[in-house]
CSV table of C-alpha atoms and ligand atoms in Angstrom, one decimal:
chain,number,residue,atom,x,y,z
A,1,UNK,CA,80.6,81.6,-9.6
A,2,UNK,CA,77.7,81.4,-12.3
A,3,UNK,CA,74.3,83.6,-11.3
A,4,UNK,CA,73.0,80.3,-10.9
A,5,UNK,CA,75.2,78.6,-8.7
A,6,UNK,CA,74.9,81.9,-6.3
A,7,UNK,CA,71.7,81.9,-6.3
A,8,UNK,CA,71.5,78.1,-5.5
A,9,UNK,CA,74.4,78.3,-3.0
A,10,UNK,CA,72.7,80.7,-1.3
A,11,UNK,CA,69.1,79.1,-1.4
A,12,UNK,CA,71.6,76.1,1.1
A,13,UNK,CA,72.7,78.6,3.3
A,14,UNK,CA,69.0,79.7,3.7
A,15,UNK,CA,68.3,76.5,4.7
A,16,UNK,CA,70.8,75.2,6.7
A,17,UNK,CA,70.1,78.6,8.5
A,18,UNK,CA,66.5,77.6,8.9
A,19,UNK,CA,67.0,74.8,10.3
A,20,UNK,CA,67.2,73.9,14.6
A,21,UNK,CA,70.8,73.8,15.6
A,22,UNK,CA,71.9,70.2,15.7
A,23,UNK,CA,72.7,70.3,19.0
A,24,UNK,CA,70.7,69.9,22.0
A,25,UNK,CA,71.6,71.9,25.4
A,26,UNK,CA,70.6,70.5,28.8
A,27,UNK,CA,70.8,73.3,31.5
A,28,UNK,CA,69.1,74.5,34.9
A,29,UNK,CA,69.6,72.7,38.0
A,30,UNK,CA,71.6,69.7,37.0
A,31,UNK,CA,74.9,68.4,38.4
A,32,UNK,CA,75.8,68.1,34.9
A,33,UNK,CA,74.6,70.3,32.3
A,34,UNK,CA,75.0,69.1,28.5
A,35,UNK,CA,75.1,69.9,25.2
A,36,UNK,CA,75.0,67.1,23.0
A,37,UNK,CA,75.6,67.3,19.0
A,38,UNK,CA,73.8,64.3,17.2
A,39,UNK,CA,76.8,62.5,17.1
A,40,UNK,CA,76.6,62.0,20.7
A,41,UNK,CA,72.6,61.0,20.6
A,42,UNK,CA,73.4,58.3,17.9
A,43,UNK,CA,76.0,56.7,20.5
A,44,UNK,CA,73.3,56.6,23.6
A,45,UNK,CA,71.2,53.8,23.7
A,46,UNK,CA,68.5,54.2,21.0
A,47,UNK,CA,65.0,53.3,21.1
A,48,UNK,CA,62.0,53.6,18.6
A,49,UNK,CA,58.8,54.4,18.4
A,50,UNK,CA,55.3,54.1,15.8
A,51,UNK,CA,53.4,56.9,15.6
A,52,UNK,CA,50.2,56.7,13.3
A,53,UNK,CA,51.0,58.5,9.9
A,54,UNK,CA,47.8,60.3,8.6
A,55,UNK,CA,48.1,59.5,5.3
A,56,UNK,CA,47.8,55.7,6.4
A,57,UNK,CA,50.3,53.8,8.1
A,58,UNK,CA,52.7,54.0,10.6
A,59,UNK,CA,55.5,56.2,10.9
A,60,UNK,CA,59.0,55.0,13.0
A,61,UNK,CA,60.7,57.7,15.0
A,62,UNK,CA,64.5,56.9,16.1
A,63,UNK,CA,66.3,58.8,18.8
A,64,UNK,CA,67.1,58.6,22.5
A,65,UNK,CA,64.6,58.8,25.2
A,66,UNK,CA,64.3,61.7,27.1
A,67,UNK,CA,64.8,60.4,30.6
A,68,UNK,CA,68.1,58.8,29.5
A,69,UNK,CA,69.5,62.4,28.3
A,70,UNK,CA,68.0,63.6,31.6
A,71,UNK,CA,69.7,60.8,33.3
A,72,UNK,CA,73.2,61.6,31.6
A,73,UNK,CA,72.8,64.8,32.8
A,74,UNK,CA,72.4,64.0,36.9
A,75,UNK,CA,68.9,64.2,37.1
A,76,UNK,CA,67.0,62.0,39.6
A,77,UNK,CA,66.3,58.5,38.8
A,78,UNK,CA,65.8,55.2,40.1
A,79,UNK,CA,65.3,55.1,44.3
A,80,UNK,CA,66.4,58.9,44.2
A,81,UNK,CA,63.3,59.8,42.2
A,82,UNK,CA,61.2,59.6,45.2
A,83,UNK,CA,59.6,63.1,47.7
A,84,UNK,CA,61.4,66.6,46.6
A,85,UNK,CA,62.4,65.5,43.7
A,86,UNK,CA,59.0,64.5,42.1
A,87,UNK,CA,58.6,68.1,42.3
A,88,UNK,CA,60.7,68.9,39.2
A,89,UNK,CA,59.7,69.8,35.9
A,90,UNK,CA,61.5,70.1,32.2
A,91,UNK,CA,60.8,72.5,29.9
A,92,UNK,CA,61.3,71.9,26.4
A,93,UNK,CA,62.3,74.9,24.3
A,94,UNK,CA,62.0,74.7,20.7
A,95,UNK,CA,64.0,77.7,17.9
A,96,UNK,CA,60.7,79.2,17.6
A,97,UNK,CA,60.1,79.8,21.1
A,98,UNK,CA,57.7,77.0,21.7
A,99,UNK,CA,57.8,76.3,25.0
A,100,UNK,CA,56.4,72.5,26.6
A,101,UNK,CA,56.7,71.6,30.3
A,102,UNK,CA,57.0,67.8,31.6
A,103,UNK,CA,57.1,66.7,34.8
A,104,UNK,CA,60.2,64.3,36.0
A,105,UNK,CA,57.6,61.8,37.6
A,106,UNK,CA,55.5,61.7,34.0
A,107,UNK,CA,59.2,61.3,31.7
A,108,UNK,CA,60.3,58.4,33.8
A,109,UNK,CA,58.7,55.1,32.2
A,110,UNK,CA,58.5,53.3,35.6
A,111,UNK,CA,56.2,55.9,36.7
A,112,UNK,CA,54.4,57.8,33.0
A,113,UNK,CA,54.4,53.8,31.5
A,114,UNK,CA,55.8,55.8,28.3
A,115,UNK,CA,58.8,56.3,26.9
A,116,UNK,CA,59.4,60.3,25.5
A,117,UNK,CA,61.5,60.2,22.8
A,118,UNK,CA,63.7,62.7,21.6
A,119,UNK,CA,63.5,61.7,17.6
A,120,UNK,CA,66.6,62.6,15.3
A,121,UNK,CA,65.2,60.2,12.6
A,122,UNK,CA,61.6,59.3,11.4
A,123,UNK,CA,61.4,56.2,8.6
A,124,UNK,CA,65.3,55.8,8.5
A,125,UNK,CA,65.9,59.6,7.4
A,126,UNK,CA,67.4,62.3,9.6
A,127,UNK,CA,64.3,64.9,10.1
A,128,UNK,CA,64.3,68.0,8.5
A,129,UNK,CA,62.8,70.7,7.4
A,130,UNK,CA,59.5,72.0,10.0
A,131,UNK,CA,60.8,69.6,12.4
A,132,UNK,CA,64.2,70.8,12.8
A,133,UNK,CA,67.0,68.0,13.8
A,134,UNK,CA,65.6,66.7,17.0
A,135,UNK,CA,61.6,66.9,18.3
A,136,UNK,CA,59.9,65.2,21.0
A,137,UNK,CA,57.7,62.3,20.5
A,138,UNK,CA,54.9,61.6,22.8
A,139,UNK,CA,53.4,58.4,22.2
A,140,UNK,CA,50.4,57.7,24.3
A,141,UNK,CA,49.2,61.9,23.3
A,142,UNK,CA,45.9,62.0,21.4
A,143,UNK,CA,47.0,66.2,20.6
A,144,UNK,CA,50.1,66.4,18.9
A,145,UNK,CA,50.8,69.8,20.7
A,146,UNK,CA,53.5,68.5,22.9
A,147,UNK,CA,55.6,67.2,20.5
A,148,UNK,CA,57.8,70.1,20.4
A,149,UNK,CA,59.4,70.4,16.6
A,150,UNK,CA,62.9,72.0,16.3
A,151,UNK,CA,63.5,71.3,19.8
A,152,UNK,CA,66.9,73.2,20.8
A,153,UNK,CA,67.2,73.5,25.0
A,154,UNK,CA,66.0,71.0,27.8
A,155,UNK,CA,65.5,73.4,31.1
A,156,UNK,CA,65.5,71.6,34.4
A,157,UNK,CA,63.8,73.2,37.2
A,158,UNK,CA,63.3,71.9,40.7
A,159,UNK,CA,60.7,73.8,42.5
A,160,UNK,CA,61.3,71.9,45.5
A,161,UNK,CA,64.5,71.9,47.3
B,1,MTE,N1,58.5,74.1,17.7
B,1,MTE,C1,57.2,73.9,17.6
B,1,MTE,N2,56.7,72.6,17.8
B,1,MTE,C2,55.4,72.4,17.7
B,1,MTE,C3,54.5,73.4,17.4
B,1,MTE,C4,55.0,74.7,17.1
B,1,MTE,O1,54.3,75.6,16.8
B,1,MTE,N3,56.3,74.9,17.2
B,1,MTE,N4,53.1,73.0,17.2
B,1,MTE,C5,52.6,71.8,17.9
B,1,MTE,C6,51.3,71.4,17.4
B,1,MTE,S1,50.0,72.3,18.0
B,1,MTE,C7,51.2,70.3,16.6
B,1,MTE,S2,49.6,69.7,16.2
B,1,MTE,C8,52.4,69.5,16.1
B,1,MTE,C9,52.3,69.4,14.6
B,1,MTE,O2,53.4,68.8,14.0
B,1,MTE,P1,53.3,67.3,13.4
B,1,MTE,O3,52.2,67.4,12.4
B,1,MTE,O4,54.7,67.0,12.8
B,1,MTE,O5,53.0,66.4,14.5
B,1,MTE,O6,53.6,70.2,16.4
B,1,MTE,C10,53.6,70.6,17.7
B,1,MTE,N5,55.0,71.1,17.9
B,2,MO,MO1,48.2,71.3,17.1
């Protein structure tokens, strides 16, 4: 291998290093923890989503929403999303150690009136770089603190049993 090439092979490896691990791990107190590769997220029903670009226009987000993911995994939903288990929370966990909590009650759209997606495109491209593989989108946020970037583990925690 030419200096060059090295230099540039290694410059990829660097980056692919860099980036969030393209898969996404659902653990805590599920009946049935996940870890999904983006392969599996492009096969779940997809949604999208416009987020104002600040340079002007809109931008399109693609990806799976967060309460189906949650959903696939055994969380509460529907009728059984009701008393002790509105008391559950998820925290998102990103490869930088930014940390996000949600509650269950405020990710389902029958009750937050918002769908959270988890975003593996944005404008038809596969995200990259400071947003890792996969980030949140919160829609109806004015702050865009919450919209975890390089988002790698979903932790569910009940705190009422
Ligand atoms: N993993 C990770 N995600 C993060 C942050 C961070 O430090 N680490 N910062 C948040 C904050 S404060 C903002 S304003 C947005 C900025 O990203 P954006 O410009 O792509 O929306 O990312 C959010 N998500
Ligand atoms: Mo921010």
């Amino acid at each position: 291998m030419t200096g060059m090439k090295y230099i540039a092979a290694l410059a990829l490896a660097c980056t692919a290093l860099a980036q969030a691990p393209a898969t996404l791990t659902v653990a805590g107190d599920l009946p049935m923890p996940l870890k999904l590769t983006l392969a599996d997220l492009a096969a779940m029903p997809r949604q999208t989503v416009k987020l104002p670009n600040p340079n002007g226009g809109d931008y399109t987000y693609e990806g799976v929403a967060l309460f189906e993911v949650l959903k696939r995994a055994g969380a509460p939903n529907g009728s059984s999303l009701r008393g002790a288990a509105l008391a559950s929370y998820v925290l998102a966990k990103a490869t930088d150690g930014y940390q996000v909590a949600f509650t269950l009650g405020e990710i389902d759209p029958s009750f937050g009136n918002t769908t959270i997606l988890i975003a593996d495109h944005r404008d038809g491209a596969p995200l990259s770089g400071n947003q890792g593989a996969l980030r949140l989108v919160v829609p109806n946020d004015h702050e865009g603190a919450r919209s975890v970037r390089m988002l790698e583990t979903l932790e569910f925690v009940r705190l009422k049993k």
